[in-house]
Coordinates of C-alpha atoms (C1' of nucleotides) in Angstrom, one line a residue:
Chain F
M201 CA -52.1 10.5 2.7
A202 CA -48.6 10.0 1.3
E203 CA -49.8 6.8 -0.3
Q204 CA -52.6 8.5 -2.1
K205 CA -50.3 11.1 -3.5
L206 CA -47.9 8.5 -4.7
N207 CA -50.7 6.6 -6.4
Q208 CA -51.7 9.7 -8.1
L209 CA -48.2 10.3 -9.3
F210 CA -47.8 6.8 -10.7
E211 CA -51.2 7.0 -12.4
K212 CA -50.2 10.2 -14.0
F213 CA -47.0 8.8 -15.0
L214 CA -48.6 5.8 -16.7
K215 CA -51.2 7.9 -18.5
K216 CA -48.7 10.4 -19.8
E217 CA -47.1 9.6 -23.1
S218 CA -43.3 9.3 -22.9
L219 CA -41.3 11.5 -25.1
F220 CA -38.8 8.8 -25.6
E221 CA -39.1 6.0 -28.1
N222 CA -35.9 4.4 -27.0
K223 CA -34.0 6.2 -24.4
S224 CA -31.0 3.9 -24.4
V225 CA -29.9 5.4 -27.7
L226 CA -28.9 8.5 -25.9
Q227 CA -26.9 6.8 -23.2
S228 CA -23.2 6.9 -23.4
Q229 CA -22.6 3.2 -23.6
Y230 CA -24.8 2.9 -26.6
V231 CA -23.0 2.0 -29.8
P232 CA -25.0 3.1 -32.9
E233 CA -25.3 1.2 -36.2
E234 CA -23.8 4.1 -38.1
L235 CA -21.1 6.4 -36.8
N236 CA -21.0 9.8 -38.4
H237 CA -17.8 11.6 -39.3
R238 CA -15.5 8.8 -38.1
D239 CA -15.2 6.7 -41.2
D240 CA -11.5 7.3 -41.6
Q241 CA -10.7 6.4 -38.0
I242 CA -12.9 3.3 -38.0
N243 CA -11.3 2.1 -41.2
Q244 CA -7.9 2.6 -39.8
I245 CA -8.7 0.8 -36.6
A246 CA -10.3 -2.0 -38.5
A247 CA -7.3 -2.3 -40.8
I248 CA -4.9 -2.5 -37.9
L249 CA -6.9 -5.0 -35.9
A250 CA -8.0 -7.2 -38.9
P251 CA -4.9 -9.5 -38.9
A252 CA -6.5 -11.0 -35.7
L253 CA -9.0 -12.6 -38.0
K254 CA -6.2 -14.5 -39.8
N255 CA -4.8 -15.5 -36.5
N256 CA -1.9 -13.1 -36.8
K257 CA -1.0 -10.7 -34.1
P258 CA -2.2 -7.1 -34.9
S259 CA 0.0 -4.2 -34.1
N260 CA -0.5 -2.5 -30.7
L261 CA -2.4 0.6 -31.2
F262 CA -2.5 3.9 -29.5
V263 CA -5.5 6.2 -29.8
Y264 CA -5.5 9.9 -28.9
G265 CA -8.2 12.5 -28.8
K266 CA -10.0 14.7 -26.4
T267 CA -13.1 13.6 -24.5
G268 CA -16.2 13.1 -26.5
T269 CA -14.4 12.7 -29.9
G270 CA -15.7 9.2 -30.4
K271 CA -12.6 7.2 -29.5
T272 CA -14.3 4.8 -27.2
V273 CA -17.4 4.4 -29.3
A274 CA -15.3 3.8 -32.4
L275 CA -13.3 1.1 -30.7
K276 CA -16.4 -0.5 -29.4
Y277 CA -18.0 -0.3 -32.8
V278 CA -15.1 -2.0 -34.5
S279 CA -14.9 -4.5 -31.6
Q280 CA -18.5 -5.5 -32.2
K281 CA -18.1 -6.0 -35.9
L282 CA -14.9 -7.9 -35.4
T283 CA -16.3 -10.3 -32.8
E284 CA -19.3 -10.9 -35.0
V285 CA -17.2 -11.9 -38.0
A286 CA -14.9 -13.9 -35.7
K287 CA -18.0 -15.8 -34.4
Q288 CA -19.3 -16.5 -37.8
Q289 CA -16.0 -17.8 -39.1
E290 CA -15.3 -19.5 -35.8
I291 CA -12.1 -17.6 -35.4
P292 CA -10.8 -17.5 -31.8
L293 CA -10.9 -13.8 -30.9
K294 CA -11.6 -12.1 -27.6
I295 CA -11.8 -8.4 -27.0
L296 CA -11.6 -7.1 -23.4
Y297 CA -12.5 -3.5 -22.7
L298 CA -11.5 -1.9 -19.5
N299 CA -11.6 1.7 -18.2
C300 CA -8.4 2.3 -16.2
K301 CA -9.7 5.4 -14.5
L302 CA -12.1 3.6 -12.3
K303 CA -11.0 4.2 -8.7
R304 CA -10.5 1.0 -6.8
V305 CA -11.0 -1.1 -9.9
A306 CA -8.2 -0.6 -12.3
D307 CA -5.9 2.1 -11.0
T308 CA -2.9 0.0 -10.0
E309 CA -0.9 -2.7 -11.6
Y310 CA -2.4 -5.4 -9.3
R311 CA -5.9 -4.2 -9.7
L312 CA -5.7 -3.9 -13.5
I313 CA -4.4 -7.4 -14.0
A314 CA -6.8 -8.8 -11.4
Q315 CA -9.7 -7.1 -13.2
L316 CA -8.6 -8.6 -16.5
A317 CA -8.4 -12.0 -15.0
R318 CA -11.9 -11.5 -13.6
M319 CA -13.1 -10.7 -17.1
L320 CA -11.8 -14.0 -18.2
G321 CA -13.8 -15.6 -15.5
R322 CA -11.6 -16.1 -12.5
Q323 CA -12.3 -14.6 -9.1
I324 CA -9.3 -12.7 -7.8
P325 CA -9.3 -11.2 -4.3
I326 CA -8.9 -7.5 -3.9
T327 CA -5.6 -7.9 -2.0
G328 CA -3.3 -10.4 -0.5
L329 CA -1.9 -12.2 -3.5
P330 CA 1.5 -11.4 -4.8
T331 CA 1.3 -9.4 -8.1
D332 CA 3.4 -12.0 -10.0
E333 CA 0.9 -14.6 -8.9
V334 CA -1.9 -12.6 -10.4
Y335 CA 0.2 -12.2 -13.5
N336 CA 0.6 -16.0 -13.7
T337 CA -3.1 -16.6 -13.3
F338 CA -3.8 -14.1 -16.0
F339 CA -1.2 -15.7 -18.2
E340 CA -2.8 -19.1 -17.7
L341 CA -6.2 -17.8 -18.5
V342 CA -5.0 -16.2 -21.6
E343 CA -3.2 -19.3 -22.7
E344 CA -6.4 -21.4 -22.0
E345 CA -8.4 -19.2 -24.3
Q346 CA -6.2 -20.2 -27.2
A347 CA -7.2 -17.0 -29.0
N348 CA -6.1 -13.6 -30.1
I349 CA -6.9 -11.4 -27.2
I350 CA -7.2 -7.6 -27.7
L351 CA -7.0 -5.5 -24.5
V352 CA -8.6 -2.1 -24.9
L353 CA -7.4 0.1 -22.1
D354 CA -9.4 3.2 -21.9
E355 CA -7.9 6.3 -20.2
I356 CA -4.6 4.6 -20.0
D357 CA -2.9 7.9 -19.2
Q358 CA -4.5 7.9 -15.8
L359 CA -3.2 4.5 -15.0
I360 CA 0.3 5.2 -16.1
N361 CA 0.5 8.4 -14.3
K362 CA -0.4 6.7 -11.1
A363 CA 1.2 3.3 -11.4
G364 CA 4.1 3.7 -13.8
D365 CA 4.8 2.4 -17.2
D366 CA 6.2 -1.0 -16.4
I367 CA 2.6 -2.3 -16.6
I368 CA 2.6 -1.9 -20.3
Y369 CA 6.0 -3.3 -20.6
N370 CA 5.1 -6.4 -18.7
L371 CA 2.0 -6.9 -20.7
T372 CA 3.8 -6.7 -24.0
R373 CA 6.4 -9.0 -22.7
I374 CA 3.9 -11.7 -21.8
N375 CA 3.5 -12.3 -25.5
A376 CA 7.0 -13.7 -25.8
D377 CA 6.0 -16.6 -23.5
L378 CA 2.6 -17.3 -24.8
Q379 CA 2.3 -20.4 -27.0
K380 CA -1.3 -20.7 -27.9
S381 CA -2.6 -17.1 -27.6
Q382 CA -1.5 -13.6 -28.3
I383 CA -2.4 -10.3 -26.8
T384 CA -2.6 -7.0 -28.4
I385 CA -2.9 -3.7 -26.5
V386 CA -5.0 -0.8 -27.6
G387 CA -4.5 2.2 -25.4
I388 CA -6.9 5.1 -25.4
S389 CA -5.8 8.5 -24.0
N390 CA -7.3 11.9 -23.6
D391 CA -4.0 13.5 -23.0
L392 CA -2.3 14.3 -26.3
V393 CA 1.2 14.9 -25.0
F394 CA 1.2 12.1 -22.5
A395 CA 3.1 9.6 -24.6
D396 CA 6.1 12.0 -24.7
N397 CA 7.0 11.3 -21.1
L398 CA 6.9 7.6 -21.6
D399 CA 9.9 5.3 -21.3
P400 CA 11.0 5.0 -25.0
R401 CA 10.8 1.2 -25.0
V402 CA 7.3 1.3 -23.7
K403 CA 6.4 4.1 -26.1
S404 CA 7.6 2.3 -29.1
S405 CA 5.9 -1.0 -28.2
L406 CA 2.6 0.7 -27.3
S407 CA 2.4 3.0 -30.3
E408 CA 3.3 0.7 -33.1
E409 CA 0.3 2.4 -34.7
E410 CA -1.3 5.7 -33.8
I411 CA -4.6 7.2 -34.6
V412 CA -5.7 10.7 -33.7
F413 CA -9.3 11.7 -33.2
P414 CA -9.8 15.4 -34.0
P415 CA -12.7 17.2 -32.2
Y416 CA -16.0 17.5 -33.9
N417 CA -17.2 20.9 -35.1
A418 CA -20.7 22.2 -34.3
L419 CA -22.1 21.0 -37.6
Q420 CA -20.9 17.5 -37.1
I421 CA -22.3 17.3 -33.7
Q422 CA -25.6 18.4 -35.0
T423 CA -25.8 15.6 -37.5
I424 CA -24.8 13.1 -34.8
L425 CA -27.5 14.4 -32.6
H426 CA -30.1 14.4 -35.3
A427 CA -29.3 10.8 -36.1
R428 CA -29.6 9.7 -32.5
A429 CA -32.6 11.8 -31.8
Q430 CA -34.5 10.2 -34.6
K431 CA -34.2 6.9 -33.0
A432 CA -34.5 8.0 -29.4
F433 CA -37.6 10.2 -29.5
K434 CA -41.1 9.9 -30.7
V435 CA -41.9 12.1 -33.7
G436 CA -42.4 15.7 -32.8
S437 CA -41.1 15.4 -29.3
I438 CA -38.4 18.0 -29.7
T439 CA -38.9 21.6 -30.8
Q440 CA -36.9 23.4 -33.3
G441 CA -33.6 24.7 -32.1
V442 CA -33.1 22.2 -29.2
I443 CA -30.6 20.2 -31.1
Q444 CA -28.8 23.3 -32.3
K445 CA -28.5 24.5 -28.8
C446 CA -27.1 21.3 -27.5
A447 CA -24.6 21.2 -30.3
A448 CA -23.6 24.8 -29.7
Y449 CA -23.0 24.1 -26.0
A450 CA -20.9 21.1 -26.8
A451 CA -18.9 22.8 -29.5
R452 CA -17.9 25.4 -27.0
E453 CA -16.4 22.6 -25.0
H454 CA -13.9 21.5 -27.7
G455 CA -16.5 19.5 -29.6
D456 CA -17.5 17.0 -26.9
A457 CA -20.2 14.8 -28.5
R458 CA -20.8 12.8 -25.4
R459 CA -21.7 16.0 -23.6
A460 CA -24.1 17.0 -26.3
L461 CA -25.9 13.7 -26.2
E462 CA -26.1 13.8 -22.4
L463 CA -27.5 17.4 -22.7
L464 CA -30.2 16.2 -25.0
R465 CA -31.2 13.3 -22.9
V466 CA -31.3 15.2 -19.7
A467 CA -33.2 18.0 -21.3
A468 CA -35.8 15.5 -22.4
E469 CA -35.9 14.0 -19.0
V470 CA -36.5 17.4 -17.5
A471 CA -39.2 18.1 -20.0
E472 CA -40.9 14.7 -19.3
R473 CA -40.9 15.3 -15.6
G474 CA -42.3 18.7 -16.1
E475 CA -45.7 18.8 -17.7
T476 CA -44.6 19.7 -21.2
E477 CA -45.3 17.7 -24.3
Q478 CA -42.2 18.7 -26.0
V479 CA -38.6 19.4 -25.3
L480 CA -38.1 23.1 -25.3
I481 CA -35.0 25.2 -25.6
E482 CA -35.3 26.3 -21.9
H483 CA -34.9 22.7 -20.9
V484 CA -31.5 22.6 -22.3
D485 CA -30.3 25.3 -19.9
V486 CA -31.9 23.5 -17.0
A487 CA -30.2 20.3 -18.2
E488 CA -26.8 21.8 -18.4
E489 CA -26.8 22.8 -14.8
K490 CA -28.4 19.6 -13.7
I491 CA -25.7 17.5 -15.3
E492 CA -23.0 19.4 -13.7
R493 CA -24.6 19.3 -10.4
D494 CA -25.4 15.6 -10.5
R495 CA -21.9 14.8 -11.6
L496 CA -20.3 16.7 -8.8
V497 CA -22.7 15.5 -6.1
E498 CA -22.1 12.0 -7.1
L499 CA -18.3 12.6 -7.3
V500 CA -18.2 14.1 -3.8
R501 CA -20.5 11.6 -2.3
T502 CA -18.3 8.7 -3.4
Q503 CA -15.1 10.2 -2.0
P504 CA -13.6 8.7 1.1
K505 CA -14.3 10.5 4.4
Q506 CA -10.8 12.0 4.5
F507 CA -11.2 13.6 1.1
Q508 CA -14.6 15.0 2.1
A509 CA -13.2 16.4 5.3
T510 CA -10.4 18.1 3.3
L511 CA -12.9 19.5 0.9
Y512 CA -15.1 20.7 3.7
S513 CA -12.3 22.6 5.3
I514 CA -11.7 24.4 2.0
F515 CA -15.3 25.3 2.0
T516 CA -15.1 26.6 5.5
L517 CA -12.1 28.7 4.7
Q518 CA -13.7 30.2 1.7
E519 CA -16.8 31.1 3.7
K520 CA -14.6 32.7 6.4
Q521 CA -12.9 34.8 3.8
K522 CA -16.1 35.9 2.2
L523 CA -17.3 37.2 5.6
S524 CA -14.2 39.1 6.5
K525 CA -13.3 40.6 3.2
P526 CA -16.0 40.1 0.7
T527 CA -14.4 42.2 -2.0
E528 CA -11.0 40.6 -2.4
R529 CA -10.8 36.9 -2.7
Q530 CA -7.5 36.0 -1.2
K531 CA -5.9 32.6 -1.9
I532 CA -6.1 29.7 0.4
H533 CA -2.9 27.9 1.3
T534 CA -2.1 24.3 2.3
G535 CA -1.2 25.2 5.9
D536 CA -4.6 26.9 6.5
V537 CA -6.5 24.0 5.1
Y538 CA -4.6 21.6 7.3
D539 CA -5.3 23.6 10.4
I540 CA -9.0 23.7 9.7
Y541 CA -8.9 20.1 8.7
R542 CA -7.5 19.1 12.1
E543 CA -10.3 21.0 13.9
I544 CA -12.9 19.3 11.8
C545 CA -11.4 15.9 12.5
K546 CA -11.6 16.6 16.2
R547 CA -15.1 17.8 15.9
I548 CA -16.4 14.8 14.0
N549 CA -14.2 12.3 15.6
L550 CA -12.1 11.3 12.6
R551 CA -8.5 10.3 13.0
P552 CA -6.5 13.2 11.4
L553 CA -4.0 12.3 8.6
T554 CA -0.6 14.0 8.4
Q555 CA 0.0 17.1 6.3
R556 CA 2.0 15.0 3.9
R557 CA -1.0 13.0 3.1
I558 CA -3.3 16.0 2.9
S559 CA -0.9 17.4 0.4
D560 CA -1.4 14.4 -1.8
I561 CA -5.2 14.5 -1.3
L562 CA -5.2 18.1 -2.4
G563 CA -3.4 17.0 -5.5
E564 CA -6.0 14.4 -6.1
L565 CA -8.9 16.7 -5.6
D566 CA -7.3 19.0 -8.1
M567 CA -7.1 16.1 -10.6
L568 CA -10.8 15.4 -10.0
G569 CA -11.5 19.0 -10.9
V570 CA -13.3 19.9 -7.7
I571 CA -10.7 22.4 -6.7
N572 CA -8.0 24.4 -8.4
A573 CA -4.6 23.9 -6.7
K574 CA -1.5 25.4 -8.2
V575 CA 2.0 25.1 -6.6
I576 CA 3.5 28.6 -6.2
S577 CA 6.5 30.0 -4.5
K578 CA 5.8 33.1 -2.4
G579 CA 9.5 33.8 -2.2
R580 CA 10.5 34.8 1.3
Y581 CA 7.2 33.4 2.5
G582 CA 7.7 29.9 1.3
R583 CA 6.2 27.6 -1.1
T584 CA 2.7 26.3 -1.1
R585 CA -0.4 25.4 -3.1
E586 CA -2.8 28.2 -4.0
I587 CA -6.2 26.6 -3.6
S588 CA -9.7 27.7 -4.7
L589 CA -12.9 25.8 -5.2
S590 CA -13.7 25.4 -8.9
L591 CA -17.5 25.0 -8.5
S592 CA -20.0 27.3 -10.0
Q593 CA -21.9 29.4 -7.5
T594 CA -25.1 27.6 -8.1
I595 CA -23.7 24.2 -7.2
E596 CA -21.7 25.1 -4.2
P597 CA -24.5 25.0 -1.6
K598 CA -25.7 21.6 -2.9
V599 CA -22.2 20.1 -2.6
L600 CA -21.8 21.7 0.8
D601 CA -25.0 20.0 1.9
I602 CA -23.7 16.6 0.8
L603 CA -20.5 17.1 2.8
K604 CA -22.4 18.2 5.9
E605 CA -24.7 15.2 5.6
D606 CA -21.9 12.7 5.0
L607 CA -19.6 14.0 7.6
V608 CA -22.4 14.7 10.2
V609 CA -21.0 18.1 10.9
Chain M
dC119 C1' 22.5 49.3 -7.1
dG120 C1' 22.9 44.6 -8.2
dA121 C1' 24.7 39.9 -7.6
dG122 C1' 24.5 36.4 -4.5
dA123 C1' 23.1 34.3 -0.1
dT124 C1' 19.3 33.5 2.9
dT125 C1' 14.8 32.2 4.2
dC126 C1' 10.4 30.3 4.7
dA127 C1' 6.4 27.0 4.2
dT128 C1' 5.6 23.3 2.2
dG129 C1' 6.4 20.3 -2.0
dT130 C1' 8.1 15.6 -2.9
dG131 C1' 10.6 11.2 -2.9
dA132 C1' 11.9 7.0 -0.4
dA133 C1' 11.5 4.0 3.1
dG134 C1' 8.9 2.2 6.9
dT135 C1' 4.4 0.8 9.2
dA136 C1' -0.5 -0.6 10.0
dT137 C1' -4.3 -2.9 8.3
dA138 C1' -6.9 -6.1 5.9
dC139 C1' -6.8 -9.8 3.3
dC140 C1' -4.7 -14.1 1.0
dT141 C1' -2.8 -19.1 1.0
dT142 C1' -0.5 -22.8 3.3
dT143 C1' 0.1 -25.8 7.0
dA144 C1' -0.2 -28.1 11.2
dG145 C1' -3.0 -29.7 14.8
dG146 C1' -7.2 -31.4 16.5
dC147 C1' -11.5 -33.6 16.0
dT148 C1' -14.7 -36.7 13.7
dT149 C1' -15.9 -40.6 11.1
dA150 C1' -15.8 -45.0 9.0
dA151 C1' -13.6 -49.3 8.4
Chain A
dA248 C1' -6.2 -44.3 9.1
dA249 C1' -8.5 -41.0 6.4
dG250 C1' -11.1 -36.9 6.0
dC251 C1' -12.5 -32.4 7.5
dC252 C1' -12.4 -28.1 10.0
dT253 C1' -9.9 -24.4 12.4
dA254 C1' -6.5 -21.4 13.7
dA255 C1' -1.9 -19.9 13.4
dA256 C1' 2.0 -18.7 10.4
dG257 C1' 3.8 -16.4 6.8
dG258 C1' 3.0 -13.6 2.9
dT259 C1' 1.0 -9.4 -0.1
dA260 C1' -1.2 -4.8 -1.7
dT261 C1' -2.6 -0.5 -0.2
dA262 C1' -3.1 3.6 2.4
dC263 C1' -0.8 6.1 5.4
dT264 C1' 3.3 7.9 8.3
dT265 C1' 8.1 9.3 9.0
dC266 C1' 12.2 11.2 7.6
dA267 C1' 14.9 14.0 4.9
dC268 C1' 15.9 16.7 1.3
dA269 C1' 14.4 19.9 -2.6
dT270 C1' 12.2 24.2 -4.3
dG271 C1' 12.1 28.9 -5.8
dA272 C1' 11.2 33.7 -5.6
dA273 C1' 10.9 37.6 -2.0
dT274 C1' 14.0 39.6 0.9
dC275 C1' 18.4 40.5 2.9
dT276 C1' 23.5 41.4 2.7
dC277 C1' 27.3 43.5 1.3
dG278 C1' 30.7 44.8 -2.0
dT279 C1' 31.2 48.1 -5.6
dA280 C1' 30.3 52.2 -8.6

DNA sequence: CGAGATTCATGTGAAGTATACCTTTAGGCTTAA
DNA sequence: AAGCCTAAAGGTATACTTCACATGAATCTCGTA
């Protein structure tokens, strides 16, 4: 029975014409041939990094801009061109790109250097080695390359917030000892003011050059979407207004082009799965919710058990409050969360962490954007975090399901 | 009535601990001459 | 005797705990107008 159904589904799938000509064009890793509205920035980046082709060390570079303003793609674009030329001319040049935000990959000093060493082709264990040892290995690998090496560290603000700024200092200092190679650091940050709290030495060495990426406006996003859509879709797959709508949504969010592209892609996927021949404007609305939902579901699912338990107790508290006083939404405090958390731990047989740790976890959940947690003083009644879930009503139940499932509540 | 002291609940920094993993080394066993 | 395997020793990073102190506005206290 089930098999028959499946077969039908597959047959249908095969028969049906896809709306996509080339879906990868809309994926976020894709680097297009032409980048719209970023000529200035690209030229600047290229000019700064070009000395690498003459075997000189380029200046370190620091790139700012909000999410989806094309920082990453511009860097990747220049990187590609640069490596192409270097290859043709047989100039030794290597560009390593690494996103520092990735949890458990590059969010500490050890892990960052280890990851870089891995990218140069050496296996490094996840723990156990002294950090200097890993530095030495990395140093050797770099020296072996006998090349200009450019490290592109994306979302570097996250790394430095967590692990301190000596990392950058150490990395820049390595250059002094290198004989046959040189490394250049390119930092990318979403946080515009982040460099202000940096150690002055680190700041001056990291931002020898600075480039700012301003947000796109709605019109610019439209041209970007048009260009990509032309490659991605078969002719006539999208109806009038879809692109405008995607652009409008994204412009509302400080001109986030990545979001716009994702919106367009997911809208098309929704349309394809449904029985429609074209992407309609309604699909964009569905897509917007789906993106948010999928993102959060994935985020919550990949959190450690303790984080999930903490989050679950916040859910529980919120439900309780809704029941007792549906009208006024009072604030949740750290102590309450901790009490419930302990109960939950008992129930699901999880070793409870201390309140100290839960406090940190609440901070991290706040960073992840799952909850809102603000430290406030209630005067006579102490100091605490004021916590509330920051999920939209439509997504909450879904996330709650994931939690229940994962925690076996 | 208002300036200062007090208070509460928890934030937060520093130092210590447990765990999981690493390399090195010494001992024991096998093997080949 | 040389070579190989194994297990113990000694070391590290990371997540977490323990300890101790910091915070900051509502509330209290008390001198003064």
